[in-house]
mmCIF file of C-alpha atoms in Angstrom:
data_model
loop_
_atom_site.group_PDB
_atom_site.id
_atom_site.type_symbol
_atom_site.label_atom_id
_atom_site.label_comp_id
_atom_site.label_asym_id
_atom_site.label_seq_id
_atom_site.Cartn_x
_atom_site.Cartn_y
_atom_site.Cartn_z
ATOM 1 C CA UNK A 1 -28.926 7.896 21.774
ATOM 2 C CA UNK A 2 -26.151 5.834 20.456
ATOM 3 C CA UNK A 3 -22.539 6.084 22.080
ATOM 4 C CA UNK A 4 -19.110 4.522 21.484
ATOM 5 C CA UNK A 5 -19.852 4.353 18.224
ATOM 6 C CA UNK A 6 -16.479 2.303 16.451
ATOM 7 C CA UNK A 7 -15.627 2.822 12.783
ATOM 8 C CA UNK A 8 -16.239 -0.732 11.519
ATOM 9 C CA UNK A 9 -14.543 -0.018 7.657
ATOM 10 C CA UNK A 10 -11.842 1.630 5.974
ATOM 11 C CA UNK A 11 -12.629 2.670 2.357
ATOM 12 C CA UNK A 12 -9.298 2.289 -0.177
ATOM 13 C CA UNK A 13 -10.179 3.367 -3.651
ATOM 14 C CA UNK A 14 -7.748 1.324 -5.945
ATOM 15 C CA UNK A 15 -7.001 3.578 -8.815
ATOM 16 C CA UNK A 16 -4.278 6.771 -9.466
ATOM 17 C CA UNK A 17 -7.125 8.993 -10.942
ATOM 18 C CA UNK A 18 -5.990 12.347 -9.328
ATOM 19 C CA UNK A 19 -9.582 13.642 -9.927
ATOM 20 C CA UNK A 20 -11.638 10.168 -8.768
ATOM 21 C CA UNK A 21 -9.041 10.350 -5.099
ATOM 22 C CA UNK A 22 -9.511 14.226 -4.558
ATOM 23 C CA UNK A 23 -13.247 13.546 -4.938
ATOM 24 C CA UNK A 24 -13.689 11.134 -2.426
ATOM 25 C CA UNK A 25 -10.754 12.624 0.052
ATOM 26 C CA UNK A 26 -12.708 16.043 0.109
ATOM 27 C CA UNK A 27 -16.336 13.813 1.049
ATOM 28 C CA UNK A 28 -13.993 12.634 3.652
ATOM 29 C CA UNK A 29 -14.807 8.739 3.226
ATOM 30 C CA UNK A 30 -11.394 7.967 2.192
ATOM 31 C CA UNK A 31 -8.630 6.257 4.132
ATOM 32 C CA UNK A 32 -6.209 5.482 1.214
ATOM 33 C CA UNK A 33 -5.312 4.033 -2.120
ATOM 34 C CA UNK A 34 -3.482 0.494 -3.897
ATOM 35 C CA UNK A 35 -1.454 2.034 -6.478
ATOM 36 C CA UNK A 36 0.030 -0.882 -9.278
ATOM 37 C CA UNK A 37 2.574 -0.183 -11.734
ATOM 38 C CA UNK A 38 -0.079 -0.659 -14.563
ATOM 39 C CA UNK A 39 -2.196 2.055 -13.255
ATOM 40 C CA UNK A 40 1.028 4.553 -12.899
ATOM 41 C CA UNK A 41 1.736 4.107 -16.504
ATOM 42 C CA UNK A 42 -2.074 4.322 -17.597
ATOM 43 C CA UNK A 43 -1.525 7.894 -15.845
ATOM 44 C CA UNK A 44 1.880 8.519 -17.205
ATOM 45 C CA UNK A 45 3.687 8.709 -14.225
ATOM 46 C CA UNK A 46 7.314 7.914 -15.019
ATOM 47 C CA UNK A 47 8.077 5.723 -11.642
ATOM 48 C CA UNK A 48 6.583 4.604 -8.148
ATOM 49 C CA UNK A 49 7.729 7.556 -6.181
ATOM 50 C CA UNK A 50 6.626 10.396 -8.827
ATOM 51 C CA UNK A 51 3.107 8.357 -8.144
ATOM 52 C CA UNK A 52 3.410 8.522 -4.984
ATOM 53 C CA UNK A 53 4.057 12.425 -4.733
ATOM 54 C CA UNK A 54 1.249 13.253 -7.260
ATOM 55 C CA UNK A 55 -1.417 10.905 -4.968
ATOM 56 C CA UNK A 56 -0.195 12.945 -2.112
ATOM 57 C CA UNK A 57 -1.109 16.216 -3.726
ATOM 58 C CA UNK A 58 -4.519 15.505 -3.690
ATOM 59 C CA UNK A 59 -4.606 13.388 -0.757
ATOM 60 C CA UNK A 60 -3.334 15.090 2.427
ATOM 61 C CA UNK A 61 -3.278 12.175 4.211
ATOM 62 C CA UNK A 62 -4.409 8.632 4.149
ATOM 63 C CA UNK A 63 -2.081 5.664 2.892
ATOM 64 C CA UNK A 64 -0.576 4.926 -0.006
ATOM 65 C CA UNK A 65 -0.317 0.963 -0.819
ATOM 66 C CA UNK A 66 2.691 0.921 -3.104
ATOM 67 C CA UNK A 67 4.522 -1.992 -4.158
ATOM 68 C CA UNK A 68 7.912 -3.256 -3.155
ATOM 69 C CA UNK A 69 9.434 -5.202 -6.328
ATOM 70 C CA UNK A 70 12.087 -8.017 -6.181
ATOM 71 C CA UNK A 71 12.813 -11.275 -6.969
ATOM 72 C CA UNK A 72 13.830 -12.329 -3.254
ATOM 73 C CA UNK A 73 14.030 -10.938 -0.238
ATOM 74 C CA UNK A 74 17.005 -9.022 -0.546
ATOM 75 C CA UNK A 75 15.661 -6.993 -3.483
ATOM 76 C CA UNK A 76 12.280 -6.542 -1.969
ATOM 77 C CA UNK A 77 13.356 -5.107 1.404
ATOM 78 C CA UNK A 78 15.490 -2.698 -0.458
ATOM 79 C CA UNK A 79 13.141 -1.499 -3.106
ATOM 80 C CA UNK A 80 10.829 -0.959 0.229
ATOM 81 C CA UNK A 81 13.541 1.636 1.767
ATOM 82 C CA UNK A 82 14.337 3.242 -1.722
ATOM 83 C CA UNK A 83 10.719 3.933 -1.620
ATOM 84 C CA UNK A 84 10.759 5.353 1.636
ATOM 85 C CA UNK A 85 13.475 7.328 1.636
ATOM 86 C CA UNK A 86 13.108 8.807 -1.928
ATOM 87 C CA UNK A 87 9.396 9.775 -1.879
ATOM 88 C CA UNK A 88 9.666 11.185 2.231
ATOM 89 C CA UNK A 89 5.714 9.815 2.739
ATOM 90 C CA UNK A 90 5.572 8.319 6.314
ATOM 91 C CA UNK A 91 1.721 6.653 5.742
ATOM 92 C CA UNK A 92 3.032 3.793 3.003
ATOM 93 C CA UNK A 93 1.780 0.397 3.116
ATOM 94 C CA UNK A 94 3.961 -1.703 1.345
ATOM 95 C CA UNK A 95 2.188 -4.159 -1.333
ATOM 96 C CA UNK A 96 4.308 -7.768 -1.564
ATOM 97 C CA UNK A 97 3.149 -10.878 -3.570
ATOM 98 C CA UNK A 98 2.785 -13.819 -1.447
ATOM 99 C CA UNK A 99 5.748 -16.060 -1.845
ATOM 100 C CA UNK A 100 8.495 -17.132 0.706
ATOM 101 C CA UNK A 101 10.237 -13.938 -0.032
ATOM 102 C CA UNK A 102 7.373 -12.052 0.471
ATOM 103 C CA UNK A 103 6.786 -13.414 3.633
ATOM 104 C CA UNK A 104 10.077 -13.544 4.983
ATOM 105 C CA UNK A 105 9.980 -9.479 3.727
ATOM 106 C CA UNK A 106 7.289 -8.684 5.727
ATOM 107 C CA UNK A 107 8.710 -9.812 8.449
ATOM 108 C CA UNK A 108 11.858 -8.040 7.856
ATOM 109 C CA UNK A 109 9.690 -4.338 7.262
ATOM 110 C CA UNK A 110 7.756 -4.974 10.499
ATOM 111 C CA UNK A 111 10.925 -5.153 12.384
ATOM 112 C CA UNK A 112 11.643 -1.598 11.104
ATOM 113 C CA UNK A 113 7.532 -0.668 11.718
ATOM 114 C CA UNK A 114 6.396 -0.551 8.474
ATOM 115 C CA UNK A 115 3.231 -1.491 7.036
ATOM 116 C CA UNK A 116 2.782 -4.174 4.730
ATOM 117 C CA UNK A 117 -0.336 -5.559 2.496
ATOM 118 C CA UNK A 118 0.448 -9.205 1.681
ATOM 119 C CA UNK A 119 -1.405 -9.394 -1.471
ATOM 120 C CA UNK A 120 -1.960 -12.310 -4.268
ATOM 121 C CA UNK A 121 -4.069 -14.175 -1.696
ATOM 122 C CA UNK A 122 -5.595 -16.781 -3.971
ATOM 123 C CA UNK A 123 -6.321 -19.370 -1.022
ATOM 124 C CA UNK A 124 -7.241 -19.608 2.700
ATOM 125 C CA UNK A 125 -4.441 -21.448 3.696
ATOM 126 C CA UNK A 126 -2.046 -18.274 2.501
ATOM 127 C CA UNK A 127 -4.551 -15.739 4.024
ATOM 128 C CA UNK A 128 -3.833 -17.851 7.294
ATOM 129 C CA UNK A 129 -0.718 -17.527 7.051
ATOM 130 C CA UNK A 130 -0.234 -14.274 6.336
ATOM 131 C CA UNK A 131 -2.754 -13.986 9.325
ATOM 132 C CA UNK A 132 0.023 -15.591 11.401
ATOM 133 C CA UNK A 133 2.871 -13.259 10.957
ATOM 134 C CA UNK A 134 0.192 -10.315 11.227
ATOM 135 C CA UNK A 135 0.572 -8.555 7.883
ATOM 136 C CA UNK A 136 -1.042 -5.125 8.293
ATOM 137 C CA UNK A 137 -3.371 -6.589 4.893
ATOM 138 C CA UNK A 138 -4.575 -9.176 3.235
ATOM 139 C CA UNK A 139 -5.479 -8.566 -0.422
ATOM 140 C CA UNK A 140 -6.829 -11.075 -2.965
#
């Protein structure tokens, strides 16, 4: 018999397709979704937090990678608590494109404990550093 068995993998689906998300939530494999503004248009979902409330219908719970737009830090931190407040999730990852701002938001949204996916990873020396200041993700 096995014990102590640890889940080794989180499954994130990275589409808005209502139907594709409440198939997979009600299998009970999934632990989130990436949403982009591409794919919230494609869906005709008029903004981020309107995306974020019909993802939520069909998935109870799980996270919701959403991104925080800006052109500097400023901006990005911002668009992160307009998020917040507006849509009234508590399980949103923030997405942010690795830049200086982006890193220097991160570290400004883990001060207030949120979560953050450092994404546009295109080499290892960015994954390391967003390694260093312990992004909750890495994306590519």
């Amino acid at each position: 018999m096995v014990t102590n068995l640890k889940k080794q993998m989180d499954i994130f689906l990275d589409t808005i397709d209502l139907e594709i998300i409440n198939e997979y939530f009600e299998i009970g494999i999934l632990a989130g979704v990436t949403t982009n503004p591409t794919l919230a248009k494609r869906f005709n979902m008029k903004d981020d937090i309107e995306m974020i409330k019909e993802v939520r219908s069909v998935m109870k719970e799980g996270e919701i990678h959403v991104e925080a737009f800006g052109d500097n830090v400023e901006e990005i931190v911002n668009n992160a608590h307009r998020i917040l407040d507006k849509s009234q999730d508590e399980n949103l990852v923030f997405k942010i494109p690795f830049s200086k701002s982006g890193v220097k938001s991160v570290n400004n949204l883990k001060k207030h404990n949120l979560k953050t996916n450092l994404h546009l990873i295109f080499s290892i020396n960015q994954a390391l550093i967003a390694s260093s200041i312990e992004t909750n993700y890495i994306c590519p």
